Short mmCIF file of C-alpha atoms in Angstrom, two decimals:
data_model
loop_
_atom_site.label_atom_id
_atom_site.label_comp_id
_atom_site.label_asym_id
_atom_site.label_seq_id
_atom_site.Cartn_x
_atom_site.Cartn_y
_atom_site.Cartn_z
CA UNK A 1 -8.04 -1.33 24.59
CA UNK A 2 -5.33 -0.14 22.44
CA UNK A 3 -4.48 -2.69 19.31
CA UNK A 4 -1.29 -3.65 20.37
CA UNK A 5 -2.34 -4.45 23.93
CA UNK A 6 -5.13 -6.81 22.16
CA UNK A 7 -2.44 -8.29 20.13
CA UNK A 8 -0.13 -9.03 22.87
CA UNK A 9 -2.74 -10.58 24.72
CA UNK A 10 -4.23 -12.43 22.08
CA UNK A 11 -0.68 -13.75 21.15
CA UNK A 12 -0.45 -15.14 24.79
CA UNK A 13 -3.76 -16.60 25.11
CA UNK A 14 -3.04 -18.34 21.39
CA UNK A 15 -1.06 -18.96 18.42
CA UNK A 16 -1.69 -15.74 16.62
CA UNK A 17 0.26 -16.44 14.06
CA UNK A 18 -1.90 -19.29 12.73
CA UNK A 19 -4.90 -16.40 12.05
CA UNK A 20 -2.81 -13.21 11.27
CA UNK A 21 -1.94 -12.62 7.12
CA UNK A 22 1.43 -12.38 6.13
CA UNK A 23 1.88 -8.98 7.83
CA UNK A 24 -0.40 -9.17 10.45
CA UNK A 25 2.16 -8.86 13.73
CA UNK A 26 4.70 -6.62 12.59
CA UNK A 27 4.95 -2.51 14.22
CA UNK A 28 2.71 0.26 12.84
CA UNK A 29 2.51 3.79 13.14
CA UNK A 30 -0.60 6.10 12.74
CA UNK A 31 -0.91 9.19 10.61
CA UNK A 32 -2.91 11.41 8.86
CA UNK A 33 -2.58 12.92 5.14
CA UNK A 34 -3.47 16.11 5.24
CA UNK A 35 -3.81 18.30 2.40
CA UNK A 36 -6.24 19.70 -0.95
CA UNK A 37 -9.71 18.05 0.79
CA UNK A 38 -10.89 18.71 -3.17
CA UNK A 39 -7.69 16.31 -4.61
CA UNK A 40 -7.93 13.70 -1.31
CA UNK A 41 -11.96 13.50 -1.83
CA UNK A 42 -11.28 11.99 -5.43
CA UNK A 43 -9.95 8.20 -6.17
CA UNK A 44 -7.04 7.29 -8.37
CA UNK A 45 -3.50 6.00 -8.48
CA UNK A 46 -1.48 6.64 -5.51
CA UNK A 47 2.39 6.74 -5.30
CA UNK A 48 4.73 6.40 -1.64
CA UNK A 49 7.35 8.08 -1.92
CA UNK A 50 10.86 7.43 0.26
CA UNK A 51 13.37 9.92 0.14
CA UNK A 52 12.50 11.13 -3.59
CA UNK A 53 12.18 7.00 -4.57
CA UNK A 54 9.00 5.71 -5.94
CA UNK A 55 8.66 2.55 -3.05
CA UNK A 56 4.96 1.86 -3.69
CA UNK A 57 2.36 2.08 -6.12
CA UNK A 58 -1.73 1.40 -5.46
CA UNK A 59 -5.04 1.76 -6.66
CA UNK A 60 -7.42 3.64 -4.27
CA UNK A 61 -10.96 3.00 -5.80
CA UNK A 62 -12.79 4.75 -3.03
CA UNK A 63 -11.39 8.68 -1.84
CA UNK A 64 -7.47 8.96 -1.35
CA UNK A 65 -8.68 10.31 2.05
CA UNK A 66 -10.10 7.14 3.14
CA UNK A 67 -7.30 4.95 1.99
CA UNK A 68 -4.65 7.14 3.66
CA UNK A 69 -6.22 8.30 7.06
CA UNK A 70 -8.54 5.05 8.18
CA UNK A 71 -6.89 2.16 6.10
CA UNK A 72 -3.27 2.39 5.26
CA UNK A 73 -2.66 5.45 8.32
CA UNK A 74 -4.75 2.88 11.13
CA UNK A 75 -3.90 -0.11 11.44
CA UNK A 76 -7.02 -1.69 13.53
CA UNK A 77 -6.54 -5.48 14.85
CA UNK A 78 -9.27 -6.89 12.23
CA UNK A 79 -6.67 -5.68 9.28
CA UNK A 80 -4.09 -8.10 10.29
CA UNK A 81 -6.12 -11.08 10.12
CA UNK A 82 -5.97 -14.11 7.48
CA UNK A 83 -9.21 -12.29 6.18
CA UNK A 84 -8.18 -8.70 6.59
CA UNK A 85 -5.95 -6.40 4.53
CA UNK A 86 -2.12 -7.39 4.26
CA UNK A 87 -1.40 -4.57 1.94
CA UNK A 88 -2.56 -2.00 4.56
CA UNK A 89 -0.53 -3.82 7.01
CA UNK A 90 2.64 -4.26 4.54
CA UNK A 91 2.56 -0.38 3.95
CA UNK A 92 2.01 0.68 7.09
CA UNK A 93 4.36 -1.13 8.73
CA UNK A 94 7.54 0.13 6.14
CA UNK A 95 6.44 3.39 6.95
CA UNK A 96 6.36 2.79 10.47
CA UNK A 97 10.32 1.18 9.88
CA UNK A 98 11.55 4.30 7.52
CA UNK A 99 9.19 7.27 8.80
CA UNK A 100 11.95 8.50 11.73
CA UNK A 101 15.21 8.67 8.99
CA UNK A 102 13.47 9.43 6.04
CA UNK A 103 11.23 11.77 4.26
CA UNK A 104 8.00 9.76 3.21
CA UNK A 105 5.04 11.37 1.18
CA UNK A 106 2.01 10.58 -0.93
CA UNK A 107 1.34 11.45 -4.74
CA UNK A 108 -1.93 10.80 -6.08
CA UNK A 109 -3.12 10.79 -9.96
CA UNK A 110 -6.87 11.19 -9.38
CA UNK A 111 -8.78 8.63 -11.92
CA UNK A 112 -12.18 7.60 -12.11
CA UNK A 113 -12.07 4.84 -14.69
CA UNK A 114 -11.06 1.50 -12.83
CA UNK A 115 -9.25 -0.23 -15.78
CA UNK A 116 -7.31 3.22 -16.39
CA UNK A 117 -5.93 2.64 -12.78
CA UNK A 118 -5.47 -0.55 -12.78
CA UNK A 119 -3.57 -0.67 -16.21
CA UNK A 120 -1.47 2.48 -15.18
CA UNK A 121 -0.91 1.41 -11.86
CA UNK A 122 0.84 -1.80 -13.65
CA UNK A 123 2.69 0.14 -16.03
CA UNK A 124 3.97 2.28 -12.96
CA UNK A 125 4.91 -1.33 -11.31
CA UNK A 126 6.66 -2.88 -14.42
CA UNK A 127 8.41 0.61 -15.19
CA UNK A 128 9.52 1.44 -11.79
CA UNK A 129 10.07 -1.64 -9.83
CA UNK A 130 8.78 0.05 -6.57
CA UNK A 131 10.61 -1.95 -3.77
CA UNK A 132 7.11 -2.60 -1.24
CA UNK A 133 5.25 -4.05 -4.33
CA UNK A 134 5.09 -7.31 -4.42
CA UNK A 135 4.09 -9.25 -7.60
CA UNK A 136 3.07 -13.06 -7.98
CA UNK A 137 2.75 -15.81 -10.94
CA UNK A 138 4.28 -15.94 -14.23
CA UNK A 139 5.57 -13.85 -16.79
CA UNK A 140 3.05 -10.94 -17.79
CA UNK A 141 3.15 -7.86 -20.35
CA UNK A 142 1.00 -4.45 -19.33
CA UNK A 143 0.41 -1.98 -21.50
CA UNK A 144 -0.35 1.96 -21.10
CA UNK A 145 -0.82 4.45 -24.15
CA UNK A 146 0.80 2.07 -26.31
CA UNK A 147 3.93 1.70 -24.02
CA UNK A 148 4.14 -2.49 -23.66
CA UNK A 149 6.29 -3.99 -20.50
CA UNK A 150 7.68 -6.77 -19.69
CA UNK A 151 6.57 -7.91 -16.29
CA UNK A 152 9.78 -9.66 -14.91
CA UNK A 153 9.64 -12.81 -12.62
CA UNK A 154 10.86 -12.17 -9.11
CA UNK A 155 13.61 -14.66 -7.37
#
């Protein structure tokens, strides 16, 4: 049974909004990154790029590969649960809303230090603004090689 057959029947036989996260009913596409296997077997910050505009920035602790082809490229129904991944679903879906009228594409800054992605995936963030990020709380200041930003509050 295809996903979206499951969804459409699950959303008749119940309120499937109630269990689905934030992003959990909207349209997806599938793809596959294809591409240096030696570059996509590594881990790293990863950058989505819409028509030559830095939209999204994320951390990809396991191989780019992975993240791209069976999380972020394949949406399966268990991702857009309360308990699943709304990030996956959140990215997926804008690509799925932008792929047909504009060029989308990967960059990837293969890391293996966790902290060193997470801190520049932050500076990235507060330098950039990337549209499909989405930040929450108060007020906070990131740092990379000595570069300090202001993370601004969103309205």
């Amino acid at each position: 049974m295809s996903s979206a057959l499951f969804f459409i029947l699950l959303s008749k036989k119940s309120n499937f909004a109630k269990c689905s996260n934030k992003y959990g009913d909207l349209t997806y596409c599938q793809f596959i990154v294809k591409g240096n296997d030696s570059l996509l077997s590594k881990k790293g910050v990863y950058l989505v790029i819409k028509n030559d505009e830095l939209v999204f920035a994320g951390i990809c602790n396991n191989t780019f590969k992975l993240r791209f082809n069976q999380h972020i490229g394949n949406i399966s129904p268990k991702s857009c649960f309360r308990d699943g991944t709304a990030t996956h679903c959140h990215i997926n879906a804008n690509i799925a809303e932008h792929i047909r009228k504009s060029t989308i594409y990967f960059q990837i800054c293969p890391l293996t230090d966790l902290k060193e992605m997470k801190r520049l995936k932050n500076w990235i963030i507060d330098r950039f603004e990337p549209q499909w990020n989405l930040r929450f709380g108060s007020d906070v200041n990131y740092s990379y090689n000595n570069k300090s930003l202001a993370l601004h509050k969103y309205s």
